[in-house]
Amino acid sequence: MKRRTRLAENAGIAVRSIKSNKLRSALTITIIAVGITSLVGVLTAVDSMDASLRDAYSRLGAGSIRIRSMHSFPPDMHRIINQLEISEAQAEMFARNYDIPSTVTIFSLVADNTSIESGSRKTNPVARIVAVDENYLRYNIYDVAYGRNFSKEDIRGGRSVCIMGAEAAGSLFPDGQALGRTIAAEGYECTVTGVADRTGSTADGGMDWSILVPYTHPLARSGSRTADFAIGILPDCGISPDKAADRAEAVFRSARRLSPADKTDFRITRSETALKEMETSIRDLTVTAVVIGLITILGAAVGLMNIMLVSVKERTGEIGLRKAVGATSVAIRNQFLLEAAVIGESGGIIGIAAGITAGNIIAAVMESAFVIPWLWISAAVLLCLIVSILSGYIPARRAAAMDPVTCLHHD
């Protein structure tokens, strides 16, 4: 009971001392809060992106496979007999010859960060146009909210039809009546036959601002650059991912007309491999955020120590008076440690609140999930307490060691 009363008295003295030095205390609290905000904010955003991307990969399936062209020149160019791009003919040949039970799609990015228009309305240059076949939505686990998917006849005939992402459709047709309307993109017109469900941020960027057209449509073959196709493979349930990937490589090597001596001039990526690469990137980002936050908090720790040393010097008379009326050295030391802890935890609480808010605002802009990083919150609270105790220890020990007679004489 006495210990609890003594702790309450020390807490009251600590709060009064902080209030009497508002400017210095506020400055230190702000520095600590900034450090914790940067730490918790970035880690909240990272956790949000991690959760969204994991959800996207789990929806896509652990065994999904993607074939892409090389994005840099291989070191042994004399063994390469093809252009680096994957041509439409090669992609079609693969789709015909791949004999593992799977959903196979071929697609190509036509334009990125472009505008689309309908009548007098025009979007900002944030849309992307993707040339696809009838299996693209199924491969990506995207659903059509209303309207229909492409048919084989749409693809064979290169019809002027398109499927819009939810954001793109909402921007051009706020009345929600997109079906049957005509849109223009990159100088070509097409009729909207479907609008996809909202997807948010996914592993491949999401569908919300995408415009899908048949890969046989003239729009897909417009522009001066050579079309570079990609191939997606989603093996049926029960199919070994290793078997599917090995067979995909063999079939596409044949489509590229590579001899056994030729090096593979394309990339095969499995979703679990991409997930591991993503985890590595997120881990690196987490380490960077922790280092930046710790550097900021280290600066705050130095500031807190200086403030406590100044406080000890200014309150020499008070320390002497308390010792003269019976306060022990332990009580004096605990008072100053408690004072440092209150300042540190105040900055920590403000920083945690600001960090969670900032991190989830970033996550909302990126259309990622809302998260509360309980692990990082606990770590931030503990970190603030440790930093506060360490910063306040030297000033507290100095105050506890003062001679009451000398202190009163100084006053």
mmCIF file of C-alpha atoms in Angstrom:
data_model
loop_
_atom_site.group_PDB
_atom_site.id
_atom_site.type_symbol
_atom_site.label_atom_id
_atom_site.label_comp_id
_atom_site.label_asym_id
_atom_site.label_seq_id
_atom_site.Cartn_x
_atom_site.Cartn_y
_atom_site.Cartn_z
ATOM 1 C CA MET A 1 0.000 0.000 0.000
ATOM 2 C CA LYS A 2 2.811 2.380 0.953
ATOM 3 C CA ARG A 3 4.668 1.525 -2.244
ATOM 4 C CA ARG A 4 1.565 2.289 -4.310
ATOM 5 C CA THR A 5 1.080 5.612 -2.512
ATOM 6 C CA ARG A 6 4.733 6.516 -3.020
ATOM 7 C CA LEU A 7 4.470 5.666 -6.722
ATOM 8 C CA ALA A 8 1.397 7.875 -7.058
ATOM 9 C CA GLU A 9 3.233 10.749 -5.337
ATOM 10 C CA ASN A 10 6.236 10.351 -7.651
ATOM 11 C CA ALA A 11 3.931 10.257 -10.669
ATOM 12 C CA GLY A 12 2.250 13.476 -9.543
ATOM 13 C CA ILE A 13 5.608 15.197 -9.042
ATOM 14 C CA ALA A 14 6.762 13.954 -12.472
ATOM 15 C CA VAL A 15 3.660 15.320 -14.205
ATOM 16 C CA ARG A 16 3.989 18.689 -12.441
ATOM 17 C CA SER A 17 7.641 18.885 -13.460
ATOM 18 C CA ILE A 18 6.763 18.148 -17.096
ATOM 19 C CA LYS A 19 4.081 20.849 -17.028
ATOM 20 C CA SER A 20 6.501 23.364 -15.570
ATOM 21 C CA ASN A 21 8.921 22.747 -18.468
ATOM 22 C CA LYS A 22 6.359 22.631 -21.262
ATOM 23 C CA LEU A 23 8.582 23.766 -24.123
ATOM 24 C CA ARG A 24 11.432 21.336 -23.455
ATOM 25 C CA SER A 25 9.054 18.475 -22.708
ATOM 26 C CA ALA A 26 6.954 19.155 -25.816
ATOM 27 C CA LEU A 27 10.060 19.254 -27.992
ATOM 28 C CA THR A 28 11.283 15.893 -26.698
ATOM 29 C CA ILE A 29 7.830 14.321 -26.944
ATOM 30 C CA THR A 30 7.589 15.575 -30.545
ATOM 31 C CA ILE A 31 10.966 14.101 -31.500
ATOM 32 C CA ILE A 32 10.004 10.735 -30.000
ATOM 33 C CA ALA A 33 6.586 10.910 -31.683
ATOM 34 C CA VAL A 34 8.172 11.605 -35.083
ATOM 35 C CA GLY A 35 10.461 8.597 -34.713
ATOM 36 C CA ILE A 36 7.623 6.298 -33.667
ATOM 37 C CA THR A 37 5.343 7.715 -36.395
ATOM 38 C CA SER A 38 7.885 6.966 -39.111
ATOM 39 C CA LEU A 39 8.488 3.507 -37.685
ATOM 40 C CA VAL A 40 4.866 2.475 -37.103
ATOM 41 C CA GLY A 41 3.577 4.303 -40.208
ATOM 42 C CA VAL A 42 5.875 2.583 -42.676
ATOM 43 C CA LEU A 43 5.476 -0.796 -40.996
ATOM 44 C CA THR A 44 1.677 -0.421 -40.990
ATOM 45 C CA ALA A 45 1.720 0.306 -44.729
ATOM 46 C CA VAL A 46 4.103 -2.616 -45.306
ATOM 47 C CA ASP A 47 1.895 -4.996 -43.303
ATOM 48 C CA SER A 48 -1.131 -3.784 -45.268
ATOM 49 C CA MET A 49 0.560 -4.392 -48.624
ATOM 50 C CA ASP A 50 1.791 -7.748 -47.386
ATOM 51 C CA ALA A 51 -1.733 -8.804 -46.385
ATOM 52 C CA SER A 52 -3.229 -7.663 -49.710
ATOM 53 C CA LEU A 53 -0.567 -9.330 -51.846
ATOM 54 C CA ARG A 54 -0.788 -12.559 -49.875
ATOM 55 C CA ASP A 55 -4.536 -12.526 -50.403
ATOM 56 C CA ALA A 56 -4.014 -11.930 -54.128
ATOM 57 C CA TYR A 57 -1.567 -14.827 -54.409
ATOM 58 C CA SER A 58 -3.797 -17.107 -52.372
ATOM 59 C CA ARG A 59 -6.701 -16.307 -54.707
ATOM 60 C CA LEU A 60 -4.537 -16.941 -57.748
ATOM 61 C CA GLY A 61 -3.356 -20.282 -56.443
ATOM 62 C CA ALA A 62 -0.011 -21.597 -55.302
ATOM 63 C CA GLY A 63 0.595 -23.482 -58.556
ATOM 64 C CA SER A 64 -0.033 -20.686 -61.057
ATOM 65 C CA ILE A 65 2.694 -20.163 -63.645
ATOM 66 C CA ARG A 66 3.570 -17.212 -65.836
ATOM 67 C CA ILE A 67 5.853 -17.129 -68.881
ATOM 68 C CA ARG A 68 7.402 -13.797 -69.833
ATOM 69 C CA SER A 69 10.150 -12.563 -72.100
ATOM 70 C CA MET A 70 13.560 -11.582 -70.797
ATOM 71 C CA HIS A 71 13.692 -7.916 -69.764
ATOM 72 C CA SER A 72 17.465 -7.696 -70.085
ATOM 73 C CA PHE A 73 19.950 -9.121 -72.546
ATOM 74 C CA PRO A 74 21.291 -12.531 -71.559
ATOM 75 C CA PRO A 75 25.069 -12.628 -71.207
ATOM 76 C CA ASP A 76 25.500 -15.304 -73.891
ATOM 77 C CA MET A 77 23.758 -13.625 -76.826
ATOM 78 C CA HIS A 78 25.210 -15.900 -79.533
ATOM 79 C CA ARG A 79 23.062 -18.783 -78.225
ATOM 80 C CA ILE A 80 19.847 -16.766 -78.606
ATOM 81 C CA ILE A 81 18.077 -17.283 -81.928
ATOM 82 C CA ASN A 82 14.821 -15.387 -81.222
ATOM 83 C CA GLN A 83 13.952 -11.799 -80.553
ATOM 84 C CA LEU A 84 13.494 -11.333 -76.819
ATOM 85 C CA GLU A 85 9.771 -10.566 -77.198
ATOM 86 C CA ILE A 86 7.188 -13.330 -77.120
ATOM 87 C CA SER A 87 5.210 -13.079 -80.341
ATOM 88 C CA GLU A 88 1.509 -13.664 -80.789
ATOM 89 C CA ALA A 89 2.214 -16.738 -82.936
ATOM 90 C CA GLN A 90 4.476 -18.278 -80.276
ATOM 91 C CA ALA A 91 1.911 -17.651 -77.534
ATOM 92 C CA GLU A 92 -0.870 -19.176 -79.650
ATOM 93 C CA MET A 93 1.293 -22.206 -80.462
ATOM 94 C CA PHE A 94 1.934 -22.766 -76.769
ATOM 95 C CA ALA A 95 -1.786 -22.525 -75.944
ATOM 96 C CA ARG A 96 -2.567 -25.132 -78.614
ATOM 97 C CA ASN A 97 0.180 -27.577 -77.653
ATOM 98 C CA TYR A 98 0.214 -27.393 -73.846
ATOM 99 C CA ASP A 99 -1.321 -30.721 -72.829
ATOM 100 C CA ILE A 100 -1.468 -30.482 -69.020
ATOM 101 C CA PRO A 101 -5.086 -29.931 -67.832
ATOM 102 C CA SER A 102 -5.003 -26.213 -67.080
ATOM 103 C CA THR A 103 -6.489 -22.816 -67.764
ATOM 104 C CA VAL A 104 -4.121 -21.166 -70.256
ATOM 105 C CA THR A 105 -4.341 -17.488 -71.169
ATOM 106 C CA ILE A 106 -2.254 -15.255 -73.412
ATOM 107 C CA PHE A 107 -2.157 -11.489 -73.006
ATOM 108 C CA SER A 108 -0.150 -8.386 -73.817
ATOM 109 C CA LEU A 109 0.048 -4.888 -72.348
ATOM 110 C CA VAL A 110 -0.978 -2.439 -75.091
ATOM 111 C CA ALA A 111 -0.780 0.879 -73.225
ATOM 112 C CA ASP A 112 -0.175 2.043 -69.677
ATOM 113 C CA ASN A 113 -1.065 5.344 -67.995
ATOM 114 C CA THR A 114 -3.369 6.302 -70.831
ATOM 115 C CA SER A 115 -6.727 8.090 -71.048
ATOM 116 C CA ILE A 116 -10.016 6.694 -72.262
ATOM 117 C CA GLU A 117 -13.053 8.704 -73.272
ATOM 118 C CA SER A 118 -16.716 8.445 -74.096
ATOM 119 C CA GLY A 119 -18.643 11.415 -75.423
ATOM 120 C CA SER A 120 -17.575 14.496 -73.483
ATOM 121 C CA ARG A 121 -16.108 12.551 -70.551
ATOM 122 C CA LYS A 122 -12.440 11.619 -70.357
ATOM 123 C CA THR A 123 -10.435 9.920 -67.616
ATOM 124 C CA ASN A 124 -7.086 10.986 -66.241
ATOM 125 C CA PRO A 125 -4.113 9.149 -67.776
ATOM 126 C CA VAL A 126 -4.254 6.302 -65.253
ATOM 127 C CA ALA A 127 -5.853 3.523 -67.296
ATOM 128 C CA ARG A 128 -4.098 0.608 -68.902
ATOM 129 C CA ILE A 129 -5.158 -1.394 -71.935
ATOM 130 C CA VAL A 130 -4.508 -5.127 -71.961
ATOM 131 C CA ALA A 131 -5.017 -7.387 -74.978
ATOM 132 C CA VAL A 132 -6.329 -10.750 -73.735
ATOM 133 C CA ASP A 133 -8.142 -13.937 -74.657
ATOM 134 C CA GLU A 134 -11.301 -15.432 -73.186
ATOM 135 C CA ASN A 135 -9.422 -17.129 -70.299
ATOM 136 C CA TYR A 136 -7.746 -14.032 -68.839
ATOM 137 C CA LEU A 137 -10.416 -13.301 -66.220
ATOM 138 C CA ARG A 138 -10.590 -16.917 -65.115
ATOM 139 C CA TYR A 139 -6.803 -17.181 -64.782
ATOM 140 C CA ASN A 140 -6.677 -14.070 -62.573
ATOM 141 C CA ILE A 141 -9.777 -15.092 -60.588
ATOM 142 C CA TYR A 142 -11.573 -11.914 -61.693
ATOM 143 C CA ASP A 143 -15.361 -11.877 -61.962
ATOM 144 C CA VAL A 144 -17.670 -9.943 -64.260
ATOM 145 C CA ALA A 145 -20.000 -7.790 -62.157
ATOM 146 C CA TYR A 146 -22.444 -7.367 -65.030
ATOM 147 C CA GLY A 147 -22.373 -8.057 -68.730
ATOM 148 C CA ARG A 148 -20.349 -10.953 -70.118
ATOM 149 C CA ASN A 149 -16.838 -12.246 -70.631
ATOM 150 C CA PHE A 150 -15.263 -12.504 -74.081
ATOM 151 C CA SER A 151 -16.334 -15.447 -76.205
ATOM 152 C CA LYS A 152 -14.168 -17.490 -78.565
ATOM 153 C CA GLU A 153 -15.970 -15.748 -81.431
ATOM 154 C CA ASP A 154 -14.941 -12.336 -80.051
ATOM 155 C CA ILE A 155 -11.317 -13.465 -80.064
ATOM 156 C CA ARG A 156 -11.374 -15.199 -83.456
ATOM 157 C CA GLY A 157 -13.126 -12.282 -85.128
ATOM 158 C CA GLY A 158 -11.131 -9.525 -83.413
ATOM 159 C CA ARG A 159 -14.404 -7.830 -82.523
ATOM 160 C CA SER A 160 -14.508 -4.240 -81.286
ATOM 161 C CA VAL A 161 -15.620 -5.133 -77.766
ATOM 162 C CA CYS A 162 -14.074 -4.495 -74.364
ATOM 163 C CA ILE A 163 -14.398 -5.245 -70.655
ATOM 164 C CA MET A 164 -13.881 -2.341 -68.267
ATOM 165 C CA GLY A 165 -12.536 -2.259 -64.742
ATOM 166 C CA ALA A 166 -14.870 -0.945 -62.036
ATOM 167 C CA GLU A 167 -13.033 2.365 -61.473
ATOM 168 C CA ALA A 168 -12.696 3.095 -65.184
ATOM 169 C CA ALA A 169 -16.383 2.358 -65.781
ATOM 170 C CA GLY A 170 -17.457 4.474 -62.814
ATOM 171 C CA SER A 171 -15.337 7.396 -64.020
ATOM 172 C CA LEU A 172 -16.774 7.411 -67.561
ATOM 173 C CA PHE A 173 -20.297 6.274 -66.720
ATOM 174 C CA PRO A 174 -21.289 7.561 -63.264
ATOM 175 C CA ASP A 175 -24.886 6.521 -63.981
ATOM 176 C CA GLY A 176 -23.742 2.884 -63.918
ATOM 177 C CA GLN A 177 -24.981 2.263 -67.456
ATOM 178 C CA ALA A 178 -21.784 1.168 -69.175
ATOM 179 C CA LEU A 179 -23.051 -1.868 -71.100
ATOM 180 C CA GLY A 180 -23.494 -1.228 -74.803
ATOM 181 C CA ARG A 181 -21.785 2.163 -74.618
ATOM 182 C CA THR A 182 -18.851 3.053 -76.853
ATOM 183 C CA ILE A 183 -15.475 4.137 -75.528
ATOM 184 C CA ALA A 184 -12.397 5.399 -77.366
ATOM 185 C CA ALA A 185 -8.815 4.512 -76.483
ATOM 186 C CA GLU A 186 -5.589 5.072 -78.402
ATOM 187 C CA GLY A 187 -7.588 6.180 -81.447
ATOM 188 C CA TYR A 188 -9.840 3.095 -81.582
ATOM 189 C CA GLU A 189 -13.445 2.594 -80.515
ATOM 190 C CA CYS A 190 -15.002 -0.445 -78.879
ATOM 191 C CA THR A 191 -18.299 -1.398 -77.283
ATOM 192 C CA VAL A 192 -18.479 -2.272 -73.595
ATOM 193 C CA THR A 193 -19.755 -5.827 -73.119
ATOM 194 C CA GLY A 194 -18.851 -6.265 -69.461
ATOM 195 C CA VAL A 195 -17.680 -4.547 -66.281
ATOM 196 C CA ALA A 196 -15.443 -6.443 -63.857
ATOM 197 C CA ASP A 197 -15.894 -6.607 -60.104
ATOM 198 C CA ARG A 198 -13.786 -4.257 -58.040
ATOM 199 C CA THR A 199 -10.474 -5.951 -57.212
ATOM 200 C CA GLY A 200 -8.357 -3.357 -55.401
ATOM 201 C CA SER A 201 -4.586 -3.736 -55.445
ATOM 202 C CA THR A 202 -3.438 -7.197 -56.552
ATOM 203 C CA ALA A 203 -0.190 -8.886 -57.478
ATOM 204 C CA ASP A 204 -0.424 -7.685 -61.087
ATOM 205 C CA GLY A 205 -1.785 -4.213 -60.366
ATOM 206 C CA GLY A 206 -5.483 -5.032 -60.260
ATOM 207 C CA MET A 207 -8.330 -4.774 -62.717
ATOM 208 C CA ASP A 208 -10.026 -1.579 -61.542
ATOM 209 C CA TRP A 209 -8.425 0.777 -64.093
ATOM 210 C CA SER A 210 -7.878 -1.812 -66.829
ATOM 211 C CA ILE A 211 -9.551 -2.003 -70.233
ATOM 212 C CA LEU A 212 -9.492 -5.480 -71.753
ATOM 213 C CA VAL A 213 -9.733 -5.950 -75.528
ATOM 214 C CA PRO A 214 -9.365 -9.100 -77.665
ATOM 215 C CA TYR A 215 -5.706 -9.619 -78.522
ATOM 216 C CA THR A 216 -6.772 -9.976 -82.167
ATOM 217 C CA HIS A 217 -8.329 -6.481 -82.222
ATOM 218 C CA PRO A 218 -6.491 -3.797 -84.269
ATOM 219 C CA LEU A 219 -5.996 -1.793 -81.057
ATOM 220 C CA ALA A 220 -3.831 -4.617 -79.695
ATOM 221 C CA ARG A 221 -1.575 -4.336 -82.751
ATOM 222 C CA SER A 222 -1.384 -0.565 -82.885
ATOM 223 C CA GLY A 223 1.706 1.487 -82.171
ATOM 224 C CA SER A 224 5.266 1.205 -83.338
ATOM 225 C CA ARG A 225 6.525 -1.184 -80.680
ATOM 226 C CA THR A 226 6.538 -4.951 -81.110
ATOM 227 C CA ALA A 227 3.859 -6.704 -79.068
ATOM 228 C CA ASP A 228 5.332 -8.666 -76.181
ATOM 229 C CA PHE A 229 2.989 -11.390 -74.975
ATOM 230 C CA ALA A 230 2.873 -13.190 -71.660
ATOM 231 C CA ILE A 231 1.325 -16.569 -70.932
ATOM 232 C CA GLY A 232 -0.545 -17.537 -67.779
ATOM 233 C CA ILE A 233 -1.112 -21.140 -66.715
ATOM 234 C CA LEU A 234 -3.395 -22.213 -63.868
ATOM 235 C CA PRO A 235 -3.134 -26.012 -63.486
ATOM 236 C CA ASP A 236 -6.268 -27.915 -62.545
ATOM 237 C CA CYS A 237 -6.623 -29.274 -59.020
ATOM 238 C CA GLY A 238 -4.442 -32.303 -58.396
ATOM 239 C CA ILE A 239 -1.804 -31.357 -60.972
ATOM 240 C CA SER A 240 1.739 -31.173 -59.632
ATOM 241 C CA PRO A 241 3.072 -27.590 -59.961
ATOM 242 C CA ASP A 242 6.543 -28.966 -60.737
ATOM 243 C CA LYS A 243 5.191 -31.170 -63.507
ATOM 244 C CA ALA A 244 3.149 -28.292 -64.937
ATOM 245 C CA ALA A 245 6.129 -25.917 -64.894
ATOM 246 C CA ASP A 246 8.523 -28.443 -66.458
ATOM 247 C CA ARG A 247 6.053 -29.226 -69.216
ATOM 248 C CA ALA A 248 5.441 -25.512 -69.829
ATOM 249 C CA GLU A 249 9.154 -24.922 -70.319
ATOM 250 C CA ALA A 250 9.476 -27.840 -72.741
ATOM 251 C CA VAL A 251 6.452 -26.799 -74.820
ATOM 252 C CA PHE A 252 7.484 -23.167 -75.016
ATOM 253 C CA ARG A 253 11.080 -24.021 -75.909
ATOM 254 C CA SER A 254 9.594 -25.891 -78.847
ATOM 255 C CA ALA A 255 7.433 -22.876 -79.744
ATOM 256 C CA ARG A 256 10.566 -20.696 -79.660
ATOM 257 C CA ARG A 257 12.380 -23.268 -81.842
ATOM 258 C CA LEU A 258 15.204 -23.703 -79.350
ATOM 259 C CA SER A 259 17.525 -26.665 -79.731
ATOM 260 C CA PRO A 260 18.656 -28.656 -76.676
ATOM 261 C CA ALA A 261 21.955 -26.734 -76.780
ATOM 262 C CA ASP A 262 20.265 -23.309 -76.744
ATOM 263 C CA LYS A 263 19.761 -21.514 -73.473
ATOM 264 C CA THR A 264 16.224 -20.721 -72.385
ATOM 265 C CA ASP A 265 15.497 -17.169 -73.559
ATOM 266 C CA PHE A 266 12.348 -16.568 -71.523
ATOM 267 C CA ARG A 267 11.371 -16.538 -67.859
ATOM 268 C CA ILE A 268 9.033 -18.930 -66.092
ATOM 269 C CA THR A 269 7.763 -17.629 -62.759
ATOM 270 C CA ARG A 270 5.671 -19.606 -60.308
ATOM 271 C CA SER A 271 3.429 -17.780 -57.872
ATOM 272 C CA GLU A 272 5.209 -19.188 -54.822
ATOM 273 C CA THR A 273 8.533 -17.946 -56.219
ATOM 274 C CA ALA A 274 7.062 -14.500 -56.786
ATOM 275 C CA LEU A 275 5.680 -14.577 -53.241
ATOM 276 C CA LYS A 276 9.141 -15.363 -51.847
ATOM 277 C CA GLU A 277 10.631 -12.473 -53.843
ATOM 278 C CA MET A 278 7.909 -10.206 -52.487
ATOM 279 C CA GLU A 279 8.644 -11.363 -48.934
ATOM 280 C CA THR A 280 12.323 -10.532 -49.449
ATOM 281 C CA SER A 281 11.451 -7.031 -50.675
ATOM 282 C CA ILE A 282 9.076 -6.478 -47.763
ATOM 283 C CA ARG A 283 11.712 -7.702 -45.310
ATOM 284 C CA ASP A 284 14.248 -5.247 -46.761
ATOM 285 C CA LEU A 285 11.714 -2.423 -46.529
ATOM 286 C CA THR A 286 10.928 -3.383 -42.932
ATOM 287 C CA VAL A 287 14.605 -3.334 -41.964
ATOM 288 C CA THR A 288 15.025 0.091 -43.612
ATOM 289 C CA ALA A 289 12.022 1.480 -41.739
ATOM 290 C CA VAL A 290 13.285 0.095 -38.422
ATOM 291 C CA VAL A 291 16.751 1.603 -38.960
ATOM 292 C CA ILE A 292 15.311 5.034 -39.836
ATOM 293 C CA GLY A 293 12.985 4.926 -36.836
ATOM 294 C CA LEU A 294 15.768 3.868 -34.471
ATOM 295 C CA ILE A 295 18.051 6.667 -35.679
ATOM 296 C CA THR A 296 15.302 9.206 -35.025
ATOM 297 C CA ILE A 297 14.577 7.726 -31.603
ATOM 298 C CA LEU A 298 18.298 7.766 -30.773
ATOM 299 C CA GLY A 299 18.281 11.511 -31.393
ATOM 300 C CA ALA A 300 15.240 11.801 -29.156
ATOM 301 C CA ALA A 301 17.026 9.799 -26.449
ATOM 302 C CA VAL A 302 19.946 12.233 -26.457
ATOM 303 C CA GLY A 303 17.513 15.145 -26.242
ATOM 304 C CA LEU A 304 15.637 13.521 -23.373
ATOM 305 C CA MET A 305 18.864 12.913 -21.451
ATOM 306 C CA ASN A 306 19.907 16.553 -21.852
ATOM 307 C CA ILE A 307 16.510 17.757 -20.686
ATOM 308 C CA MET A 308 16.671 15.520 -17.618
ATOM 309 C CA LEU A 309 20.201 16.710 -16.787
ATOM 310 C CA VAL A 310 19.058 20.333 -17.027
ATOM 311 C CA SER A 311 16.030 19.458 -14.906
ATOM 312 C CA VAL A 312 18.263 17.933 -12.206
ATOM 313 C CA LYS A 313 20.430 21.045 -12.134
ATOM 314 C CA GLU A 314 17.453 23.409 -11.970
ATOM 315 C CA ARG A 315 15.804 21.398 -9.188
ATOM 316 C CA THR A 316 18.863 21.001 -6.965
ATOM 317 C CA GLY A 317 17.145 22.856 -4.131
ATOM 318 C CA GLU A 318 14.000 20.736 -4.439
ATOM 319 C CA ILE A 319 16.104 17.562 -4.297
ATOM 320 C CA GLY A 320 17.891 18.803 -1.158
ATOM 321 C CA LEU A 321 14.597 19.729 0.516
ATOM 322 C CA ARG A 322 13.039 16.333 -0.223
ATOM 323 C CA LYS A 323 16.083 14.538 1.150
ATOM 324 C CA ALA A 324 16.090 16.761 4.239
ATOM 325 C CA VAL A 325 12.512 15.754 5.074
ATOM 326 C CA GLY A 326 13.229 12.036 4.666
ATOM 327 C CA ALA A 327 13.156 11.142 0.956
ATOM 328 C CA THR A 328 15.610 8.349 0.184
ATOM 329 C CA SER A 329 18.035 8.268 -2.733
ATOM 330 C CA VAL A 330 15.967 5.452 -4.254
ATOM 331 C CA ALA A 331 12.823 7.615 -4.136
ATOM 332 C CA ILE A 332 14.634 10.521 -5.812
ATOM 333 C CA ARG A 333 16.024 8.222 -8.496
ATOM 334 C CA ASN A 334 12.638 6.628 -9.148
ATOM 335 C CA GLN A 335 11.007 10.047 -9.442
ATOM 336 C CA PHE A 336 13.327 11.116 -12.263
ATOM 337 C CA LEU A 337 13.101 7.741 -13.997
ATOM 338 C CA LEU A 338 9.316 7.971 -13.856
ATOM 339 C CA GLU A 339 9.480 11.480 -15.274
ATOM 340 C CA ALA A 340 11.572 10.240 -18.210
ATOM 341 C CA ALA A 341 9.202 7.309 -18.745
ATOM 342 C CA VAL A 342 6.147 9.603 -18.831
ATOM 343 C CA ILE A 343 7.782 11.806 -21.483
ATOM 344 C CA GLY A 344 8.870 8.789 -23.542
ATOM 345 C CA GLU A 345 5.537 6.985 -23.406
ATOM 346 C CA SER A 346 3.634 10.207 -24.186
ATOM 347 C CA GLY A 347 5.671 10.571 -27.364
ATOM 348 C CA GLY A 348 5.183 6.886 -28.079
ATOM 349 C CA ILE A 349 1.390 7.016 -27.759
ATOM 350 C CA ILE A 350 1.161 10.055 -30.029
ATOM 351 C CA GLY A 351 3.547 8.433 -32.520
ATOM 352 C CA ILE A 352 1.636 5.149 -32.554
ATOM 353 C CA ALA A 353 -1.691 6.889 -33.213
ATOM 354 C CA ALA A 354 -0.183 9.065 -35.949
ATOM 355 C CA GLY A 355 1.712 6.115 -37.444
ATOM 356 C CA ILE A 356 -1.346 3.862 -37.687
ATOM 357 C CA THR A 357 -3.317 6.706 -39.275
ATOM 358 C CA ALA A 358 -0.573 7.605 -41.759
ATOM 359 C CA GLY A 359 0.153 3.979 -42.626
ATOM 360 C CA ASN A 360 -3.469 3.161 -43.335
ATOM 361 C CA ILE A 361 -3.921 6.353 -45.374
ATOM 362 C CA ILE A 362 -1.035 5.161 -47.557
ATOM 363 C CA ALA A 363 -2.640 1.717 -47.666
ATOM 364 C CA ALA A 364 -5.989 3.223 -48.688
ATOM 365 C CA VAL A 365 -4.351 5.162 -51.528
ATOM 366 C CA MET A 366 -2.758 1.903 -52.692
ATOM 367 C CA GLU A 367 -6.104 0.121 -52.184
ATOM 368 C CA SER A 368 -4.604 -2.282 -49.662
ATOM 369 C CA ALA A 369 -6.234 -3.723 -46.568
ATOM 370 C CA PHE A 370 -6.715 -1.803 -43.309
ATOM 371 C CA VAL A 371 -4.500 -3.277 -40.594
ATOM 372 C CA ILE A 372 -3.591 -2.581 -36.984
ATOM 373 C CA PRO A 373 -0.018 -3.862 -36.469
ATOM 374 C CA TRP A 374 -0.293 -5.115 -32.898
ATOM 375 C CA LEU A 375 3.230 -6.546 -32.986
ATOM 376 C CA TRP A 376 4.766 -3.200 -33.963
ATOM 377 C CA ILE A 377 2.559 -1.323 -31.481
ATOM 378 C CA SER A 378 3.808 -3.559 -28.657
ATOM 379 C CA ALA A 379 7.386 -3.152 -29.889
ATOM 380 C CA ALA A 380 7.001 0.648 -30.035
ATOM 381 C CA VAL A 381 5.632 0.838 -26.468
ATOM 382 C CA LEU A 382 8.459 -1.341 -25.166
ATOM 383 C CA LEU A 383 11.055 0.601 -27.177
ATOM 384 C CA CYS A 384 9.856 3.934 -25.787
ATOM 385 C CA LEU A 385 10.003 2.582 -22.241
ATOM 386 C CA ILE A 386 13.535 1.220 -22.692
ATOM 387 C CA VAL A 387 14.789 4.408 -24.352
ATOM 388 C CA SER A 388 13.205 6.541 -21.631
ATOM 389 C CA ILE A 389 14.722 4.518 -18.787
ATOM 390 C CA LEU A 390 18.164 4.486 -20.407
ATOM 391 C CA SER A 391 18.010 8.221 -21.147
ATOM 392 C CA GLY A 392 16.846 9.062 -17.646
ATOM 393 C CA TYR A 393 19.166 6.734 -15.761
ATOM 394 C CA ILE A 394 22.270 8.956 -15.638
ATOM 395 C CA PRO A 395 20.326 12.102 -14.600
ATOM 396 C CA ALA A 396 18.341 10.067 -12.042
ATOM 397 C CA ARG A 397 21.485 8.542 -10.558
ATOM 398 C CA ARG A 398 23.118 11.978 -10.386
ATOM 399 C CA ALA A 399 20.078 13.384 -8.580
ATOM 400 C CA ALA A 400 19.988 10.447 -6.153
ATOM 401 C CA ALA A 401 23.677 10.887 -5.268
ATOM 402 C CA MET A 402 23.380 14.581 -4.333
ATOM 403 C CA ASP A 403 24.166 15.632 -0.766
ATOM 404 C CA PRO A 404 21.147 17.387 0.810
ATOM 405 C CA VAL A 405 23.290 19.991 2.638
ATOM 406 C CA THR A 406 25.105 20.911 -0.572
ATOM 407 C CA CYS A 407 21.801 21.076 -2.436
ATOM 408 C CA LEU A 408 20.223 23.418 0.109
ATOM 409 C CA HIS A 409 23.355 25.561 0.163
ATOM 410 C CA HIS A 410 23.198 25.765 -3.656
ATOM 411 C CA ASP A 411 19.577 26.897 -3.457
#
